[in-house]
Amino acid sequence: MFLKNCWYVAAWSHELIDDALVGKTLLNEKVLLYRGRDDNVVAIEDRCCHRGAPLSLGRLEGNCVRCMYHGLLFDNTGACVQIPGQESIPPSLKVKSYRVVDTGHLVWIWMGDPALADEAAIPDFEYLKKPEWHGMPDYLHYDANYLLIADNLADFNHVSYVHTNTLGGSERYAVEHEQSPLEKRDDGFKLTKWHMNSDLPPFVKKVEKKMGKVDRWNTVEMKVPAFFYLESGFSPAGNGLKEGNRDGVIEFRNFQAMTPETDKTTHFFWVYMHNQKKDIDLISHSLHASILEGFYEDKLIIETQQKVLDADPQFKLKAIAADAPLSHLRWLIEKRVKEESLKV
Amino acid sequence: MFLKNCWYVAAWSHELIDDALVGKTLLNEKVLLYRGRDDNVVAIEDRCCHRGAPLSLGRLEGNCVRCMYHGLLFDNTGACVQIPGQESIPPSLKVKSYRVVDTGHLVWIWMGDPALADEAAIPDFEYLKKPEWHGMPDYLHYDANYLLIADNLADFNHVSYVHTNTLGGSERYAVEHEQSPLEKRDDGFKLTKWHMNSDLPPFVKKVEKKMGKVDRWNTVEMKVPAFFYLESGFSPAGNGLKEGNRDGVIEFRNFQAMTPETDKTTHFFWVYMHNQKKDIDLISHSLHASILEGFYEDKLIIETQQKVLDADPQFKLKAIAADAPLSHLRWLIEKRVKEESLKV
Amino acid sequence: MFLKNCWYVAAWSHELIDDALVGKTLLNEKVLLYRGRDDNVVAIEDRCCHRGAPLSLGRLEGNCVRCMYHGLLFDNTGACVQIPGQESIPPSLKVKSYRVVDTGHLVWIWMGDPALADEAAIPDFEYLKKPEWHGMPDYLHYDANYLLIADNLADFNHVSYVHTNTLGGSERYAVEHEQSPLEKRDDGFKLTKWHMNSDLPPFVKKVEKKMGKVDRWNTVEMKVPAFFYLESGFSPAGNGLKEGNRDGVIEFRNFQAMTPETDKTTHFFWVYMHNQKKDIDLISHSLHASILEGFYEDKLIIETQQKVLDADPQFKLKAIAADAPLSHLRWLIEKRVKEESLKV
């Protein structure tokens, strides 16, 4: 059971160029995304109501899309507006339509009751809108339930072991880091971790040659159902980072959005950003490659985890102390899914 | 649930040459087809009654087939007639046998009660027996239920959109064609469509260079469960085609037989014939290639349709006016399947 | 339902070299096998109790293994002995451990109640421990339930038809061989077959050029759930083999152990041994290649059998006289599985 009355990322805005008819499965529903000639993004059911053919195999005509099986034409509200060789069109001939908002380089979709959709509540990532922040937006497809990916992000200790030689830099991170109290929120949590007097991890060394020992910070924010926001950086060690001094730091901003495709697969949208003023594209490319390397380390373990869990539905996971943020997030989601099911 | 008391195409006759032991799944049953040394075609269960090994991995011996696991020998009635190293053979050691008829280049099989099999009722295609008609018999395997293919054939409007650049020639076909009243029959339907003063579609242009504007006709006949017969042709425009004048026409005959393999896969046998007197083989090859190109257009959409329907069993298709022939055929099949289930 | 309170082969001992962390599914359970720094073989659950990550993706540390997701460390009893960043460890944090014995080049595992495990009952193959016997241990993975493989081995008539040109040598074997009375035992059966005055089968001809007509013997022993032991050989024909004369014979010893992986897949461990004194390695290689050729003949038919049975769960196999050993073995296994289920 997925949370439906909330915003999900359906696509990067740039996916909908060149008249693309993009068919995706989102929360087990077949959705067609396209940008009409009026430049508005449309999301309607990717399944002709006549014989079930995918409209994504169809043809864009103005703001409409024509099913290329028997020629039925649908407008951007999902209504059938033409049946070749037939005069009148029964109003029941229509496909479902979805609320979508194209903002901040992302296409957001509301899969639940459209009446409840509130654009102000879109959990967007402000740095995508700021010109001084740079990065390469990308996408991964996961053969795993979205919660397993959220779990991974909610516990940063995995950085020590999964990403020792890429994003982490040292197994000491898990045992040496200091941590702020967990800030539990109604829609997620916030948490800061510091790793003082540590070495630069490999992914930063590639783009920052001069720093020696550093004080590292990671401020993680997560929102239900599955958005991850990271503000992080590295200060020359002993420079008063925790007291607020940001002189000489190198900083990053990272956004990861998980949208369930099916019960066991997930769309994973991500961008990793920097605010350097020189070699901007080189640094963007370097970070993109490094982070992707780290994500493939996650992907292997998370997709394997899914197979292990599938093989034995009786298996019960056992919590450790570091699971507190993860447990809070899962509890929030379960509570809201339950609330939704009671309303219907 | 499949209709069982009726004839299906099991194979093209030429599949059973060179002592081939051909194992196929037909209506979810494993069937072995072969031609005995007495030249009669045999159809028996493709599963040894001893340990379940496929007899199609066995060896032809006269009119019998030997299982090559433990050596049991079965005759053309399915009876076990030899067990190596064992004297007496219990009569229960036998495999199922099926009524088959090898006629008109096709092997027909009766999957239901053999006592009800009536050879006179074989819905064969007369043009395969006429020497002046030429074509290249062929086969496609479909990952879709046979009814989705029959649906496709029952509504010729799809020719406009799926086959615009191959078999159709124009999107105008769907909106401009004239149509005879639908002739509903107890075992199917018949229907003629005319498209007057139109252009030759690409597949005909390749073999007929001289015609200009044409009057096109398609006479479609379908029979339960899933046989399609097409008489079609092109006359110089305005030559009195509808009044019966066939001077200067170019004509085609087409047969398509769908035999369910499983609930979601189908054997599709087809031939497209012409009666030209020159360049016979070249024209046969050209038509074969053109029609196959069109069939792959169908196959993509039909197999995708199957996936869409599988993904959501709750989805209800909505009919349009052009579905009348399709609806009649589906209604006939459902009625007969129901009658069969009541008899048993 | 598998028999659990018995020994199975988990691996060849040589699989656990070079600090390998070997993850396998055995009887539907995920098992990690490794050799600790103390040289003892360990078998514990291959699934971290925290988030389900496979420990086989982890890291060997002394006699322990560290999960490389969040760094939990497990000892060779399956107890969690370290959680990075957490002081106390609840005793419930542990994974299942299994009794294992590394003996005679094989790692044996007891999947049931460890209290019932009796090392003296390990059904090992003595020839693996004898220096005068030589062979190349190997492994096949089967897409079939282990019982279908055991069935195959319990009825040697299949040698005539499946292996005519490899291991059998003649279809006459099935009809001409003589057979001892079946010795039914509480844990299996024993049986000897003779084929007098026959030709050497191809696999022996390759390594023995001088023999003419031979008297062949096969003494088969099988033990529940699925162990196969063969003592076989070839004597110059008419030399008094049945009366005990072994002058001039060439002999072989063969062991095959089937360990269920899942309900429909099997681990198949095997070795085929000879006691020749010259060209030892050449003969080992030749036999290995020949037997493997024969095993692939079996594999094709057994895996196809599995598919046939899967396609129709209603299908009932029918016994023939030669099935007596097979039926006894299946009856023993069913009886013991039933006894186990009653105890629990």
mmCIF file of N, CA, C and O in Angstrom, chain C residues 246-304:
data_model
loop_
_atom_site.group_PDB
_atom_site.id
_atom_site.type_symbol
_atom_site.label_atom_id
_atom_site.label_comp_id
_atom_site.label_asym_id
_atom_site.label_seq_id
_atom_site.Cartn_x
_atom_site.Cartn_y
_atom_site.Cartn_z
ATOM 1 N N ARG C 246 38.361 -61.586 -10.153
ATOM 2 C CA ARG C 246 38.552 -60.200 -10.582
ATOM 3 C C ARG C 246 39.832 -60.027 -11.402
ATOM 4 O O ARG C 246 40.351 -58.920 -11.525
ATOM 5 N N ASP C 247 40.352 -61.084 -11.907
ATOM 6 C CA ASP C 247 41.574 -60.969 -12.715
ATOM 7 C C ASP C 247 41.312 -60.132 -13.965
ATOM 8 O O ASP C 247 40.352 -60.381 -14.697
ATOM 9 N N GLY C 248 42.182 -59.168 -14.166
ATOM 10 C CA GLY C 248 42.128 -58.405 -15.413
ATOM 11 C C GLY C 248 40.959 -57.441 -15.515
ATOM 12 O O GLY C 248 40.654 -56.938 -16.597
ATOM 13 N N VAL C 249 40.291 -57.145 -14.391
ATOM 14 C CA VAL C 249 39.150 -56.216 -14.464
ATOM 15 C C VAL C 249 39.621 -54.768 -14.456
ATOM 16 O O VAL C 249 40.743 -54.468 -14.005
ATOM 17 N N ILE C 250 38.772 -53.892 -14.959
ATOM 18 C CA ILE C 250 38.968 -52.453 -14.784
ATOM 19 C C ILE C 250 37.782 -51.967 -13.970
ATOM 20 O O ILE C 250 36.626 -52.312 -14.252
ATOM 21 N N GLU C 251 38.085 -51.192 -12.919
ATOM 22 C CA GLU C 251 37.028 -50.862 -11.949
ATOM 23 C C GLU C 251 36.858 -49.354 -11.764
ATOM 24 O O GLU C 251 37.814 -48.598 -11.916
ATOM 25 N N PHE C 252 35.645 -48.986 -11.344
ATOM 26 C CA PHE C 252 35.333 -47.575 -11.084
ATOM 27 C C PHE C 252 34.514 -47.437 -9.805
ATOM 28 O O PHE C 252 33.821 -48.365 -9.396
ATOM 29 N N ARG C 253 34.634 -46.273 -9.222
ATOM 30 C CA ARG C 253 33.815 -45.943 -8.050
ATOM 31 C C ARG C 253 33.215 -44.555 -8.291
ATOM 32 O O ARG C 253 33.923 -43.630 -8.719
ATOM 33 N N ASN C 254 31.957 -44.402 -7.991
ATOM 34 C CA ASN C 254 31.261 -43.174 -8.347
ATOM 35 C C ASN C 254 30.356 -42.750 -7.192
ATOM 36 O O ASN C 254 29.676 -43.563 -6.579
ATOM 37 N N PHE C 255 30.392 -41.462 -6.885
ATOM 38 C CA PHE C 255 29.562 -40.905 -5.810
ATOM 39 C C PHE C 255 28.809 -39.707 -6.346
ATOM 40 O O PHE C 255 29.373 -38.866 -7.058
ATOM 41 N N GLN C 256 27.514 -39.642 -6.012
ATOM 42 C CA GLN C 256 26.706 -38.505 -6.422
ATOM 43 C C GLN C 256 25.844 -38.112 -5.234
ATOM 44 O O GLN C 256 25.156 -38.944 -4.651
ATOM 45 N N ALA C 257 25.897 -36.843 -4.887
ATOM 46 C CA ALA C 257 25.127 -36.349 -3.731
ATOM 47 C C ALA C 257 24.244 -35.205 -4.184
ATOM 48 O O ALA C 257 24.720 -34.259 -4.807
ATOM 49 N N MET C 258 22.954 -35.328 -3.901
ATOM 50 C CA MET C 258 22.012 -34.295 -4.284
ATOM 51 C C MET C 258 21.554 -33.534 -3.052
ATOM 52 O O MET C 258 21.042 -34.138 -2.102
ATOM 53 N N THR C 259 21.741 -32.236 -3.066
ATOM 54 C CA THR C 259 21.287 -31.403 -1.954
ATOM 55 C C THR C 259 20.257 -30.420 -2.493
ATOM 56 O O THR C 259 20.568 -29.635 -3.392
ATOM 57 N N PRO C 260 19.034 -30.478 -1.961
ATOM 58 C CA PRO C 260 18.027 -29.528 -2.460
ATOM 59 C C PRO C 260 18.482 -28.092 -2.253
ATOM 60 O O PRO C 260 18.994 -27.751 -1.175
ATOM 61 N N GLU C 261 18.356 -27.295 -3.276
ATOM 62 C CA GLU C 261 18.589 -25.864 -3.133
ATOM 63 C C GLU C 261 17.234 -25.229 -2.802
ATOM 64 O O GLU C 261 17.039 -24.680 -1.732
ATOM 65 N N THR C 262 16.294 -25.359 -3.732
ATOM 66 C CA THR C 262 14.912 -24.937 -3.498
ATOM 67 C C THR C 262 14.016 -26.112 -3.902
ATOM 68 O O THR C 262 14.504 -27.175 -4.230
ATOM 69 N N ASP C 263 12.709 -25.867 -3.905
ATOM 70 C CA ASP C 263 11.791 -26.945 -4.284
ATOM 71 C C ASP C 263 12.022 -27.399 -5.714
ATOM 72 O O ASP C 263 11.672 -28.510 -6.083
ATOM 73 N N LYS C 264 12.613 -26.556 -6.527
ATOM 74 C CA LYS C 264 12.752 -26.896 -7.943
ATOM 75 C C LYS C 264 14.181 -26.781 -8.476
ATOM 76 O O LYS C 264 14.374 -26.738 -9.691
ATOM 77 N N THR C 265 15.143 -26.679 -7.557
ATOM 78 C CA THR C 265 16.536 -26.637 -7.988
ATOM 79 C C THR C 265 17.382 -27.454 -7.021
ATOM 80 O O THR C 265 17.024 -27.606 -5.850
ATOM 81 N N THR C 266 18.497 -27.931 -7.532
ATOM 82 C CA THR C 266 19.300 -28.879 -6.757
ATOM 83 C C THR C 266 20.791 -28.642 -6.967
ATOM 84 O O THR C 266 21.223 -28.324 -8.078
ATOM 85 N N HIS C 267 21.540 -28.795 -5.874
ATOM 86 C CA HIS C 267 23.001 -28.858 -5.956
ATOM 87 C C HIS C 267 23.395 -30.316 -6.163
ATOM 88 O O HIS C 267 22.978 -31.184 -5.399
ATOM 89 N N PHE C 268 24.200 -30.549 -7.152
ATOM 90 C CA PHE C 268 24.572 -31.925 -7.503
ATOM 91 C C PHE C 268 26.099 -32.055 -7.468
ATOM 92 O O PHE C 268 26.805 -31.493 -8.297
ATOM 93 N N PHE C 269 26.594 -32.781 -6.456
ATOM 94 C CA PHE C 269 28.032 -32.977 -6.267
ATOM 95 C C PHE C 269 28.386 -34.384 -6.749
ATOM 96 O O PHE C 269 27.665 -35.338 -6.443
ATOM 97 N N TRP C 270 29.488 -34.486 -7.464
ATOM 98 C CA TRP C 270 29.820 -35.828 -7.972
ATOM 99 C C TRP C 270 31.314 -36.011 -8.183
ATOM 100 O O TRP C 270 32.057 -35.054 -8.384
ATOM 101 N N VAL C 271 31.704 -37.302 -8.147
ATOM 102 C CA VAL C 271 33.070 -37.657 -8.499
ATOM 103 C C VAL C 271 33.051 -39.068 -9.080
ATOM 104 O O VAL C 271 32.252 -39.913 -8.653
ATOM 105 N N TYR C 272 33.872 -39.317 -10.070
ATOM 106 C CA TYR C 272 33.969 -40.634 -10.709
ATOM 107 C C TYR C 272 35.429 -41.046 -10.621
ATOM 108 O O TYR C 272 36.299 -40.346 -11.125
ATOM 109 N N MET C 273 35.685 -42.181 -9.973
ATOM 110 C CA MET C 273 37.065 -42.524 -9.623
ATOM 111 C C MET C 273 37.542 -43.829 -10.269
ATOM 112 O O MET C 273 36.767 -44.741 -10.517
ATOM 113 N N HIS C 274 38.864 -43.878 -10.475
ATOM 114 C CA HIS C 274 39.484 -45.095 -10.996
ATOM 115 C C HIS C 274 40.718 -45.404 -10.145
ATOM 116 O O HIS C 274 41.191 -44.542 -9.397
ATOM 117 N N ASN C 275 41.233 -46.618 -10.299
ATOM 118 C CA ASN C 275 42.427 -46.994 -9.526
ATOM 119 C C ASN C 275 43.564 -47.459 -10.433
ATOM 120 O O ASN C 275 44.342 -48.343 -10.067
ATOM 121 N N GLN C 276 43.604 -46.911 -11.654
ATOM 122 C CA GLN C 276 44.691 -47.262 -12.564
ATOM 123 C C GLN C 276 46.018 -46.733 -12.006
ATOM 124 O O GLN C 276 46.045 -45.792 -11.210
ATOM 125 N N LYS C 277 47.084 -47.353 -12.454
ATOM 126 C CA LYS C 277 48.403 -47.004 -11.906
ATOM 127 C C LYS C 277 49.256 -46.206 -12.885
ATOM 128 O O LYS C 277 50.284 -45.634 -12.517
ATOM 129 N N LYS C 278 48.838 -46.214 -14.138
ATOM 130 C CA LYS C 278 49.555 -45.428 -15.145
ATOM 131 C C LYS C 278 48.619 -44.373 -15.713
ATOM 132 O O LYS C 278 47.406 -44.553 -15.735
ATOM 133 N N ASP C 279 49.203 -43.306 -16.246
ATOM 134 C CA ASP C 279 48.388 -42.263 -16.892
ATOM 135 C C ASP C 279 47.237 -41.799 -15.997
ATOM 136 O O ASP C 279 46.112 -41.570 -16.457
ATOM 137 N N ILE C 280 47.522 -41.685 -14.735
ATOM 138 C CA ILE C 280 46.445 -41.430 -13.763
ATOM 139 C C ILE C 280 45.651 -40.169 -14.099
ATOM 140 O O ILE C 280 44.419 -40.195 -14.173
ATOM 141 N N ASP C 281 46.369 -39.070 -14.338
ATOM 142 C CA ASP C 281 45.654 -37.822 -14.588
ATOM 143 C C ASP C 281 44.919 -37.824 -15.918
ATOM 144 O O ASP C 281 43.802 -37.322 -16.029
ATOM 145 N N LEU C 282 45.562 -38.421 -16.923
ATOM 146 C CA LEU C 282 44.894 -38.505 -18.221
ATOM 147 C C LEU C 282 43.585 -39.281 -18.104
ATOM 148 O O LEU C 282 42.546 -38.882 -18.637
ATOM 149 N N ILE C 283 43.633 -40.384 -17.407
ATOM 150 C CA ILE C 283 42.422 -41.203 -17.254
ATOM 151 C C ILE C 283 41.371 -40.449 -16.435
ATOM 152 O O ILE C 283 40.180 -40.460 -16.768
ATOM 153 N N SER C 284 41.811 -39.756 -15.388
ATOM 154 C CA SER C 284 40.863 -38.951 -14.598
ATOM 155 C C SER C 284 40.169 -37.919 -15.484
ATOM 156 O O SER C 284 38.945 -37.737 -15.405
ATOM 157 N N HIS C 285 40.969 -37.258 -16.320
ATOM 158 C CA HIS C 285 40.390 -36.240 -17.195
ATOM 159 C C HIS C 285 39.431 -36.854 -18.204
ATOM 160 O O HIS C 285 38.370 -36.310 -18.483
ATOM 161 N N SER C 286 39.821 -37.970 -18.767
ATOM 162 C CA SER C 286 38.969 -38.619 -19.762
ATOM 163 C C SER C 286 37.639 -39.040 -19.138
ATOM 164 O O SER C 286 36.561 -38.786 -19.681
ATOM 165 N N LEU C 287 37.718 -39.668 -17.975
ATOM 166 C CA LEU C 287 36.487 -40.108 -17.303
ATOM 167 C C LEU C 287 35.613 -38.910 -16.947
ATOM 168 O O LEU C 287 34.389 -38.936 -17.122
ATOM 169 N N HIS C 288 36.248 -37.857 -16.440
ATOM 170 C CA HIS C 288 35.484 -36.665 -16.063
ATOM 171 C C HIS C 288 34.704 -36.125 -17.252
ATOM 172 O O HIS C 288 33.510 -35.822 -17.170
ATOM 173 N N ALA C 289 35.392 -36.046 -18.404
ATOM 174 C CA ALA C 289 34.739 -35.505 -19.601
ATOM 175 C C ALA C 289 33.624 -36.427 -20.077
ATOM 176 O O ALA C 289 32.537 -35.971 -20.463
ATOM 177 N N SER C 290 33.875 -37.723 -20.052
ATOM 178 C CA SER C 290 32.863 -38.678 -20.515
ATOM 179 C C SER C 290 31.627 -38.667 -19.629
ATOM 180 O O SER C 290 30.489 -38.692 -20.100
ATOM 181 N N ILE C 291 31.864 -38.688 -18.333
ATOM 182 C CA ILE C 291 30.727 -38.740 -17.405
ATOM 183 C C ILE C 291 29.921 -37.450 -17.511
ATOM 184 O O ILE C 291 28.678 -37.463 -17.496
ATOM 185 N N LEU C 292 30.620 -36.343 -17.636
ATOM 186 C CA LEU C 292 29.928 -35.057 -17.766
ATOM 187 C C LEU C 292 29.043 -35.056 -19.012
ATOM 188 O O LEU C 292 27.909 -34.586 -18.986
ATOM 189 N N GLU C 293 29.568 -35.615 -20.088
ATOM 190 C CA GLU C 293 28.776 -35.739 -21.318
ATOM 191 C C GLU C 293 27.484 -36.525 -21.024
ATOM 192 O O GLU C 293 26.391 -36.128 -21.437
ATOM 193 N N GLY C 294 27.647 -37.606 -20.285
ATOM 194 C CA GLY C 294 26.464 -38.382 -19.907
ATOM 195 C C GLY C 294 25.528 -37.606 -19.000
ATOM 196 O O GLY C 294 24.304 -37.646 -19.147
ATOM 197 N N PHE C 295 26.094 -36.870 -18.052
ATOM 198 C CA PHE C 295 25.257 -36.100 -17.119
ATOM 199 C C PHE C 295 24.456 -35.020 -17.848
ATOM 200 O O PHE C 295 23.344 -34.702 -17.450
ATOM 201 N N TYR C 296 25.042 -34.461 -18.889
ATOM 202 C CA TYR C 296 24.266 -33.464 -19.640
ATOM 203 C C TYR C 296 23.099 -34.115 -20.382
ATOM 204 O O TYR C 296 22.071 -33.485 -20.584
ATOM 205 N N GLU C 297 23.273 -35.369 -20.763
ATOM 206 C CA GLU C 297 22.127 -36.097 -21.344
ATOM 207 C C GLU C 297 21.018 -36.240 -20.302
ATOM 208 O O GLU C 297 19.833 -36.052 -20.591
ATOM 209 N N ASP C 298 21.408 -36.587 -19.084
ATOM 210 C CA ASP C 298 20.416 -36.679 -18.001
ATOM 211 C C ASP C 298 19.778 -35.324 -17.712
ATOM 212 O O ASP C 298 18.567 -35.220 -17.516
ATOM 213 N N LYS C 299 20.625 -34.305 -17.649
ATOM 214 C CA LYS C 299 20.170 -32.978 -17.239
ATOM 215 C C LYS C 299 19.075 -32.465 -18.167
ATOM 216 O O LYS C 299 18.059 -31.930 -17.728
ATOM 217 N N LEU C 300 19.282 -32.657 -19.464
ATOM 218 C CA LEU C 300 18.274 -32.211 -20.428
ATOM 219 C C LEU C 300 16.929 -32.848 -20.125
ATOM 220 O O LEU C 300 15.892 -32.180 -20.051
ATOM 221 N N ILE C 301 16.963 -34.168 -19.918
ATOM 222 C CA ILE C 301 15.693 -34.870 -19.766
ATOM 223 C C ILE C 301 15.065 -34.588 -18.396
ATOM 224 O O ILE C 301 13.851 -34.410 -18.274
ATOM 225 N N ILE C 302 15.886 -34.482 -17.374
ATOM 226 C CA ILE C 302 15.356 -34.266 -16.022
ATOM 227 C C ILE C 302 14.799 -32.847 -15.878
ATOM 228 O O ILE C 302 13.733 -32.636 -15.292
ATOM 229 N N GLU C 303 15.498 -31.860 -16.432
ATOM 230 C CA GLU C 303 14.993 -30.483 -16.333
ATOM 231 C C GLU C 303 13.737 -30.301 -17.188
ATOM 232 O O GLU C 303 12.840 -29.540 -16.824
ATOM 233 N N THR C 304 13.673 -31.018 -18.306
ATOM 234 C CA THR C 304 12.455 -30.966 -19.119
ATOM 235 C C THR C 304 11.294 -31.615 -18.364
ATOM 236 O O THR C 304 10.176 -31.098 -18.349
#
